[in-house]
């Protein structure tokens, strides 16, 4: 009996829609199962900074024009540490993608869904939740879904793709266990209007060990975020409104939040463990957060969702063209698994290590010092931060080598930068407040 689809994808967000779109365009029949019924639904807990490493995928999807037409901004980031500002200029010899995008998920998610729906051979099955993985002899053959009226249906496919996010149900059904690394920070963010940033770039403050950032979004909206170590969580939540706004006071070049208009609640994320799992096994592949959810602080998840969706679609499309036996398909999934690991594991380990809430290590201090003093180190740092350069690449080794020389050289000029306001006295815990915690908007 022939299957309903060549591929069934569970999850119609960035990763699932990218894989489905590209597979559909390659001539495959793809069913995309999404639990949310509304095609305009979107992920609310995201700060929307898409790293430049994903730009080639976004362009190949034909999404760049749509993002820009919808007001999405080409992004770059300037980073402050106490060693000074890192302001990459991206000289002529910078060979990597030069910008990513910022566009709020309320615009992006419907857009990727529309793109998938327009691809030949792709059918979006909204309002269906995958409740089981079907299979024979250990090889998945499809999924069972239930719709909003509680009607059940079995959907068969040659390959199942789990694009169902950080808490992947498909992973649970399949018994594919994640590797989990502790995350030691919590985060809060909010949106402001009329809060222009001093330059065209977004800003980040690495306050060692806390972080804050200001991201310029579409519609001239600015997103302000702070991620702090968990010892401050209960105090911070106790007077969230006051503590959130006070946090940004005194940060170098940070706009005064009082001059803008806050247009959202303060949204929070308290638990965000770093998880990764094997991205593929016979008949089953994981893309996006279902394969790897890394520390959100570095704005990597959306980009990796685009990229992993494209890598998988490429391997599967050629496997279907080259015979399409189970063995061909599984070999394609295995190539994808290896590529996923090669491209992303180094970044994942690096960001997970920093996510524990620790202070800068000696290599980071050297890199930040050098990148604040030296234009080539700043550009090298931009290549790493935008995830175009991997920690296991020679280019990264060359960056570290140059950074050691620059930071050891005399007269480079970077003085330790003082902080004022709430941050001037370091990170002493403020006195416990007797106020009750407000109703939490955090998940
Ligand atoms: C606080 C925070 C800030 C972040 N900021 C950034 C940032 O600035 N930049 C960045 O790149 N990344 C950021 N991320 C990460 C980013 O949001 C994710 O990496 C990205 O959404 C992953 O996309 P995805 O397509 O893999 O999964 P998701 O976007 O999570 O989508 C999963 C989809 O699967 C569906 N689904 C789940 N289970 C089922 C089921 N059983 N049946 C049917 N459908 C199902 C869901 O409804 C959903 O549509 C942030 C994350 C957090 C927590």
Coordinates of C-alpha atoms and ligand atoms in Angstrom, one line a residue:
X1 CA 0.0 0.0 0.0
X2 CA 1.3 3.4 -0.8
X3 CA 1.7 6.0 2.0
X4 CA -0.5 9.1 2.3
X5 CA 2.6 11.2 1.9
X6 CA 6.3 10.9 1.2
X7 CA 7.0 12.9 4.3
X8 CA 4.8 13.9 7.3
X9 CA 6.1 16.8 9.2
X10 CA 4.9 17.4 12.8
X11 CA 5.0 21.2 13.6
X12 CA 4.2 24.0 11.2
X13 CA 6.6 26.6 12.5
X14 CA 10.0 27.7 11.1
X15 CA 11.8 24.4 10.9
X16 CA 8.8 22.3 9.8
X17 CA 7.6 24.8 7.1
X18 CA 11.2 25.2 5.8
X19 CA 11.6 21.5 5.4
X20 CA 8.1 21.1 3.9
X21 CA 8.5 24.0 1.5
X22 CA 11.8 22.8 0.1
X23 CA 10.6 19.1 -0.1
X24 CA 7.4 20.2 -1.9
X25 CA 9.4 22.2 -4.4
X26 CA 11.5 19.1 -5.0
X27 CA 8.5 17.2 -6.0
X28 CA 7.6 15.4 -2.8
X29 CA 4.1 15.0 -1.3
X30 CA 4.3 16.4 2.2
X31 CA 1.7 16.6 5.0
X32 CA 2.3 19.1 7.7
X33 CA 0.5 18.5 11.0
X34 CA 0.1 21.5 13.3
X35 CA -1.8 21.5 16.6
X36 CA -2.8 25.1 16.4
X37 CA -5.8 25.6 14.2
X38 CA -5.1 29.2 13.2
X39 CA -2.6 29.7 10.4
X40 CA -1.8 33.1 11.9
X41 CA -0.8 31.6 15.2
X42 CA 2.8 32.4 16.4
X43 CA 5.3 31.8 19.1
X44 CA 5.2 34.5 21.7
X45 CA 8.3 33.6 23.7
X46 CA 11.0 34.7 21.3
X47 CA 13.1 37.8 20.8
X48 CA 13.2 37.5 17.0
X49 CA 16.9 38.0 16.2
X50 CA 17.7 35.8 13.3
X51 CA 21.4 35.3 12.9
X52 CA 23.1 36.0 9.6
X53 CA 24.1 32.4 9.1
X54 CA 20.5 31.7 8.2
X55 CA 20.2 34.5 5.5
X56 CA 21.2 32.2 2.6
X57 CA 18.5 29.8 3.5
X58 CA 16.0 32.6 3.9
X59 CA 17.0 33.9 0.5
X60 CA 16.7 30.5 -1.1
X61 CA 13.2 30.1 0.4
X62 CA 12.2 33.4 -1.3
X63 CA 11.5 34.8 2.1
X64 CA 13.9 37.7 2.3
X65 CA 11.8 39.9 0.0
X66 CA 8.7 39.0 2.1
X67 CA 10.4 39.8 5.3
X68 CA 11.6 43.1 4.1
X69 CA 8.3 44.0 2.6
X70 CA 6.7 43.3 6.0
X71 CA 9.1 45.8 7.6
X72 CA 11.7 43.3 8.9
X73 CA 15.0 44.8 9.5
X74 CA 18.5 43.7 8.4
X75 CA 20.3 43.2 11.7
X76 CA 23.7 43.6 13.2
X77 CA 24.7 43.8 16.8
X78 CA 27.2 45.9 18.8
X79 CA 28.2 44.3 22.1
X80 CA 29.4 46.0 25.2
X81 CA 31.6 44.3 27.8
X82 CA 33.7 46.0 30.5
X83 CA 36.5 45.8 28.0
X84 CA 34.7 48.2 25.7
X85 CA 32.3 48.2 22.8
X86 CA 32.7 45.6 20.0
X87 CA 31.6 47.3 16.9
X88 CA 32.2 45.1 13.8
X89 CA 32.6 47.0 10.6
X90 CA 32.7 43.9 8.3
X91 CA 35.6 44.9 6.1
X92 CA 35.8 43.8 2.4
X93 CA 37.5 40.5 3.4
X94 CA 34.5 39.4 5.5
X95 CA 33.3 36.4 3.5
X96 CA 30.2 35.4 5.6
X97 CA 26.6 36.7 5.3
X98 CA 26.7 40.3 6.5
X99 CA 23.3 40.6 8.1
X100 CA 20.4 38.5 9.5
X101 CA 16.9 39.7 10.1
X102 CA 14.7 40.9 12.9
X103 CA 11.0 40.4 12.4
X104 CA 8.5 39.6 15.1
X105 CA 7.1 36.1 15.1
X106 CA 3.6 37.4 14.7
X107 CA 4.6 38.3 11.2
X108 CA 7.2 35.6 10.5
X109 CA 5.2 32.5 11.5
X110 CA 2.2 33.1 9.3
X111 CA 4.6 34.0 6.5
X112 CA 6.5 30.6 6.7
X113 CA 3.2 28.8 6.8
X114 CA 1.9 30.6 3.8
X115 CA 5.1 29.8 2.0
X116 CA 4.7 26.1 2.8
X117 CA 1.0 26.1 1.8
X118 CA 2.0 27.6 -1.6
X119 CA 4.6 24.9 -2.3
X120 CA 3.4 22.2 -4.7
X121 CA 2.6 19.0 -3.0
X122 CA 2.4 20.4 0.5
X123 CA -0.8 20.1 2.5
X124 CA -1.1 22.0 5.8
X125 CA -3.2 20.1 8.3
X126 CA -3.9 22.8 10.9
X127 CA -5.7 22.0 14.2
X128 CA -4.3 18.4 14.3
X129 CA -2.2 17.2 17.2
X130 CA 0.1 14.3 16.7
X131 CA -0.6 11.9 19.6
X132 CA 1.4 8.8 18.6
X133 CA 4.1 7.6 16.3
X134 CA 3.1 4.7 14.2
X135 CA 5.6 2.0 13.1
X136 CA 6.4 -1.5 12.2
X137 CA 9.6 -3.3 13.3
X138 CA 10.9 -0.2 15.0
X139 CA 10.7 2.0 11.8
X140 CA 8.2 4.8 11.9
X141 CA 5.4 4.6 9.3
X142 CA 3.5 7.7 10.2
X143 CA 1.6 9.5 13.0
X144 CA -1.7 9.3 14.7
X145 CA -3.4 12.7 14.9
X146 CA -6.5 14.0 16.7
X147 CA -8.4 17.1 15.5
X148 CA -10.3 19.7 17.5
X149 CA -13.5 17.6 17.4
X150 CA -11.5 14.7 18.9
X151 CA -11.6 12.7 15.6
X152 CA -8.6 10.5 15.2
X153 CA -6.8 9.7 12.0
X154 CA -3.7 7.8 11.0
X155 CA -1.4 9.5 8.5
X156 CA 1.2 7.2 6.8
X157 CA 4.4 8.5 5.3
X158 CA 7.8 7.1 4.3
X159 CA 9.6 9.5 6.6
X160 CA 8.4 11.3 9.8
X161 CA 10.0 14.7 10.6
X162 CA 9.7 16.0 14.1
X163 CA 9.6 19.8 14.0
X164 CA 7.6 20.1 17.1
X165 CA 9.8 22.3 19.1
X166 CA 11.7 22.3 22.4
X167 CA 9.4 19.8 24.2
X168 CA 9.1 17.5 21.2
X169 CA 6.3 14.9 21.7
X170 CA 7.5 12.9 18.8
X171 CA 10.9 12.5 20.6
X172 CA 9.0 11.2 23.6
X173 CA 6.9 8.8 21.6
X174 CA 10.0 7.5 19.8
X175 CA 12.0 7.2 23.1
X176 CA 14.8 9.4 21.6
X177 CA 16.3 10.8 24.8
X178 CA 17.8 14.3 24.9
X179 CA 21.1 15.3 26.3
X180 CA 20.2 18.1 28.7
X181 CA 22.6 20.7 30.0
X182 CA 21.7 23.0 32.9
X183 CA 20.7 26.6 32.2
X184 CA 21.4 29.0 35.0
X185 CA 19.6 32.2 34.0
X186 CA 16.1 33.4 33.7
X187 CA 14.9 36.0 31.2
X188 CA 12.3 38.8 30.8
X189 CA 11.6 41.0 27.8
X190 CA 9.1 43.7 26.7
X191 CA 8.3 45.7 23.5
X192 CA 8.6 49.5 23.3
X193 CA 7.5 52.1 20.7
X194 CA 9.4 55.4 20.1
X195 CA 12.6 54.1 21.7
X196 CA 15.2 54.5 18.9
X197 CA 18.6 53.0 19.4
X198 CA 21.7 55.3 19.0
X199 CA 23.0 53.4 15.9
X200 CA 21.5 51.2 13.2
X201 CA 22.7 48.1 15.1
X202 CA 21.0 46.3 17.9
X203 CA 22.8 46.5 21.2
X204 CA 23.9 43.8 23.7
X205 CA 25.4 44.2 27.1
X206 CA 27.4 41.3 28.5
X207 CA 27.5 42.3 32.1
X208 CA 29.3 39.3 33.3
X209 CA 27.5 37.2 34.3
X210 CA 24.1 38.9 33.4
X211 CA 23.1 40.1 30.0
X212 CA 20.8 42.6 28.5
X213 CA 19.9 43.5 24.9
X214 CA 17.9 45.9 22.8
X215 CA 16.8 44.6 19.5
X216 CA 15.4 46.8 16.7
X217 CA 12.3 45.1 15.2
X218 CA 9.9 45.7 12.4
X219 CA 7.4 48.6 12.8
X220 CA 10.0 50.6 14.6
X221 CA 9.5 48.6 17.7
X222 CA 12.4 48.0 20.1
X223 CA 12.6 44.8 22.2
X224 CA 14.4 45.1 25.6
X225 CA 15.5 41.9 27.3
X226 CA 17.5 40.9 30.3
X227 CA 18.8 37.5 31.3
X228 CA 20.1 37.2 34.8
X229 CA 21.4 34.4 37.0
X230 CA 18.8 32.5 39.0
X231 CA 19.9 33.7 42.4
X232 CA 18.2 37.0 41.5
X233 CA 15.0 35.5 40.2
X234 CA 12.7 35.6 43.2
X235 CA 13.8 39.2 44.0
X236 CA 13.4 40.3 40.4
X237 CA 9.9 38.9 40.1
X238 CA 8.7 40.5 43.4
X239 CA 8.4 43.9 41.7
X240 CA 8.8 43.0 38.1
X241 CA 7.6 46.3 36.6
X242 CA 10.0 48.4 38.6
X243 CA 12.9 46.0 38.5
X244 CA 12.7 45.5 34.7
X245 CA 12.7 49.2 33.9
X246 CA 15.4 50.0 36.5
X247 CA 17.6 47.2 35.1
X248 CA 18.5 49.2 31.9
X249 CA 19.3 52.5 33.7
X250 CA 23.0 53.3 33.5
X251 CA 23.8 50.8 30.8
X252 CA 26.2 52.4 28.3
X253 CA 24.3 54.0 25.3
X254 CA 21.0 52.4 26.4
X255 CA 18.0 54.6 25.6
X256 CA 16.0 55.8 28.5
X257 CA 13.0 53.5 28.7
X258 CA 10.9 56.3 30.2
X259 CA 11.1 58.2 26.8
X260 CA 9.4 55.3 25.0
X261 CA 6.0 53.7 25.3
X262 CA 5.8 50.1 26.5
X263 CA 3.3 48.3 24.4
X264 CA 3.4 44.8 25.9
X265 CA 3.3 42.9 29.1
X266 CA 6.7 41.9 30.5
X267 CA 7.1 38.4 29.2
X268 CA 9.4 35.9 30.9
X269 CA 11.0 32.5 30.5
X270 CA 12.3 31.0 33.6
X271 CA 13.3 27.5 32.5
X272 CA 15.2 26.9 29.3
X273 CA 17.5 23.9 29.6
X274 CA 19.9 23.3 26.7
X275 CA 18.8 20.1 25.0
X276 CA 20.0 18.2 22.0
X277 CA 19.3 14.8 20.7
X278 CA 20.4 12.6 17.8
X279 CA 18.9 14.5 14.8
X280 CA 18.0 11.4 12.8
X281 CA 17.6 7.6 12.9
X282 CA 15.9 5.3 10.4
X283 CA 12.6 6.7 9.2
X284 CA 12.7 9.7 11.6
X285 CA 14.4 13.0 11.7
X286 CA 14.4 16.0 14.1
X287 CA 14.7 19.6 12.9
X288 CA 14.8 23.0 14.7
X289 CA 14.3 23.0 18.4
X290 CA 13.2 19.4 18.4
X291 CA 16.8 18.5 17.4
X292 CA 18.6 21.1 19.5
X293 CA 17.4 23.9 21.7
X294 CA 20.3 26.1 22.7
X295 CA 20.5 29.1 25.0
X296 CA 18.2 31.8 23.6
X297 CA 20.5 34.5 24.8
X298 CA 22.5 34.2 21.6
X299 CA 19.5 34.3 19.2
X300 CA 20.4 31.1 17.4
X301 CA 17.2 29.0 17.5
X302 CA 15.3 30.5 14.6
X303 CA 18.3 30.5 12.3
X304 CA 19.1 26.9 13.1
X305 CA 15.4 26.0 12.5
X306 CA 15.7 27.4 9.0
X307 CA 19.1 25.9 8.4
X308 CA 18.3 22.4 9.7
X309 CA 15.1 22.4 7.8
X310 CA 17.0 23.1 4.6
X311 CA 19.7 20.5 5.3
X312 CA 17.2 17.8 5.9
X313 CA 15.1 18.7 2.9
X314 CA 18.3 18.6 0.7
X315 CA 19.3 15.2 1.9
X316 CA 15.8 13.7 1.7
X317 CA 15.1 15.2 -1.8
X318 CA 18.2 13.6 -3.2
X319 CA 17.4 10.3 -1.4
X320 CA 13.9 10.2 -3.0
X321 CA 15.4 10.9 -6.4
X322 CA 18.1 8.2 -6.0
X323 CA 15.8 5.2 -5.7
X324 CA 13.8 6.0 -2.5
X325 CA 14.2 2.6 -0.9
X326 CA 14.0 2.7 2.9
X327 CA 17.8 2.2 2.8
X328 CA 18.2 5.3 0.5
X329 CA 16.0 7.4 2.8
X330 CA 17.8 6.3 5.9
X331 CA 21.2 7.0 4.4
X332 CA 19.9 10.5 3.6
X333 CA 18.7 11.0 7.2
X334 CA 22.1 9.7 8.4
X335 CA 23.9 12.3 6.2
X336 CA 21.7 15.0 7.6
X337 CA 22.3 13.8 11.2
X338 CA 26.1 14.0 10.7
X339 CA 25.9 17.4 9.1
X340 CA 23.7 18.7 11.9
X341 CA 26.2 17.6 14.5
X342 CA 29.2 18.9 12.5
X343 CA 27.6 22.3 12.0
X344 CA 26.0 23.0 15.3
X345 CA 27.3 20.8 18.2
X346 CA 30.4 23.0 18.8
X347 CA 28.2 26.1 19.1
X348 CA 25.8 24.2 21.3
X349 CA 28.5 23.1 23.7
X350 CA 30.0 26.6 23.8
X351 CA 26.7 28.4 24.5
X352 CA 25.5 25.8 27.0
X353 CA 28.7 26.1 29.0
X354 CA 28.2 29.9 29.2
X355 CA 24.5 29.5 30.0
X356 CA 25.2 28.0 33.4
X357 CA 25.5 31.6 34.6
X358 CA 29.3 31.5 35.1
X359 CA 31.6 34.6 34.7
X360 CA 33.7 35.0 31.6
X361 CA 36.6 32.5 31.2
X362 CA 40.1 33.6 30.2
X363 CA 39.6 32.9 26.5
X364 CA 36.4 35.0 26.5
X365 CA 38.2 37.9 28.3
X366 CA 40.9 37.8 25.7
X367 CA 38.4 37.7 22.8
X368 CA 36.3 40.6 24.2
X369 CA 39.4 42.7 24.9
X370 CA 40.8 42.1 21.5
X371 CA 37.5 42.6 19.6
X372 CA 37.0 45.9 21.4
X373 CA 40.5 47.1 20.3
X374 CA 41.0 45.6 16.9
X375 CA 38.8 45.8 13.8
X376 CA 39.7 42.4 12.5
X377 CA 39.1 40.7 15.8
X378 CA 35.7 42.5 15.9
X379 CA 34.8 41.1 12.5
X380 CA 36.0 37.7 13.5
X381 CA 33.9 37.9 16.5
X382 CA 30.9 38.8 14.3
X383 CA 31.5 35.7 12.2
X384 CA 31.4 33.5 15.3
X385 CA 28.4 35.3 16.9
X386 CA 26.4 35.2 13.7
X387 CA 27.1 31.4 13.7
X388 CA 28.8 31.5 10.3
X389 CA 32.1 30.5 11.9
X390 CA 32.1 27.3 14.0
X391 CA 34.2 27.0 17.2
X392 CA 35.8 24.0 15.5
X393 CA 36.8 25.9 12.3
X394 CA 40.4 27.0 11.6
X395 CA 39.0 30.5 11.2
X396 CA 38.1 30.5 14.9
X397 CA 41.6 29.2 15.9
X398 CA 43.1 32.1 13.8
X399 CA 40.8 34.6 15.6
X400 CA 41.9 33.3 19.0
X401 CA 45.6 33.5 17.9
X402 CA 45.2 37.1 16.8
X403 CA 43.2 38.0 19.9
X404 CA 45.9 36.7 22.1
X405 CA 48.5 38.9 20.3
X406 CA 46.2 42.0 20.4
X407 CA 45.2 41.7 24.0
X408 CA 48.8 41.1 25.0
X409 CA 50.1 44.1 23.0
X410 CA 50.6 47.4 24.9
X411 CA 49.0 50.6 24.0
X412 CA 45.9 49.0 22.5
X413 CA 43.8 51.4 24.4
X414 CA 40.9 49.4 26.0
X415 CA 40.5 50.6 29.5
X416 CA 38.0 48.8 31.8
X417 CA 34.7 50.6 31.3
X418 CA 32.9 51.8 34.5
X419 CA 29.2 51.3 34.9
X420 CA 26.8 53.6 36.6
X421 CA 23.4 53.4 38.1
X422 CA 22.0 50.1 39.3
X423 CA 25.0 48.2 37.9
X424 CA 27.7 50.4 39.5
X425 CA 28.0 48.4 42.7
X426 CA 28.4 45.1 41.0
X427 CA 25.9 42.3 41.5
X428 CA 25.1 42.5 45.2
X429 CA 21.5 41.1 45.7
X430 CA 19.2 44.0 46.5
X431 CA 17.5 43.9 49.9
X432 CA 14.6 41.5 50.0
X433 CA 11.3 43.4 49.4
X434 CA 8.2 42.7 51.4
X435 CA 6.0 43.2 48.3
X436 CA 4.1 40.2 47.0
X437 CA 5.1 38.8 43.6
X438 CA 2.8 40.1 40.8
X439 CA 0.9 37.6 38.8
X440 CA 3.5 35.9 36.7
X441 CA 3.5 36.3 32.9
X442 CA 6.4 33.9 32.7
X443 CA 6.4 30.3 31.5
Ligands
LIG1 C1 13.1 33.5 25.7 C2 13.4 33.0 24.3 C3 14.0 33.9 23.4 C4 14.3 33.5 22.1 N1 14.8 34.4 21.3 C5 15.3 34.0 20.1 C6 16.0 34.9 19.2 O1 16.1 36.1 19.5 N2 16.4 34.4 18.0 C7 16.4 33.1 17.7 O2 16.8 32.7 16.6 N3 15.8 32.2 18.5 C8 15.2 32.6 19.7 N4 14.6 31.7 20.5 C9 14.5 30.3 20.1 C10 13.4 30.2 19.0 O3 12.2 30.7 19.5 C11 13.2 28.7 18.6 O4 14.5 28.2 18.4 C12 12.4 28.5 17.4 O5 11.1 28.9 17.5 C13 12.5 27.0 17.0 O6 11.6 26.9 15.9 P1 11.0 25.5 15.5 O7 10.3 25.6 14.2 O8 12.0 24.4 15.7 O9 9.9 25.2 16.7 P2 8.7 26.0 17.3 O10 8.8 27.4 16.8 O11 8.7 25.8 18.8 O12 7.5 25.3 16.7 C14 7.0 24.0 17.0 C15 5.7 23.8 16.4 O13 5.2 22.5 16.6 C16 3.9 22.5 17.0 N5 3.6 21.3 17.7 C17 4.2 20.9 18.9 N6 3.7 19.7 19.3 C18 2.9 19.3 18.3 C19 2.1 18.1 18.2 N7 2.1 17.1 19.0 N8 1.3 18.0 17.1 C20 1.2 19.0 16.2 N9 2.0 20.1 16.3 C21 2.8 20.3 17.3 C22 3.7 23.8 17.8 O14 2.4 24.2 17.9 C23 4.6 24.7 17.0 O15 3.9 25.4 16.0 C24 14.2 32.1 21.8 C25 13.7 31.2 22.7 C26 13.3 31.6 23.9 C27 12.8 30.6 24.9

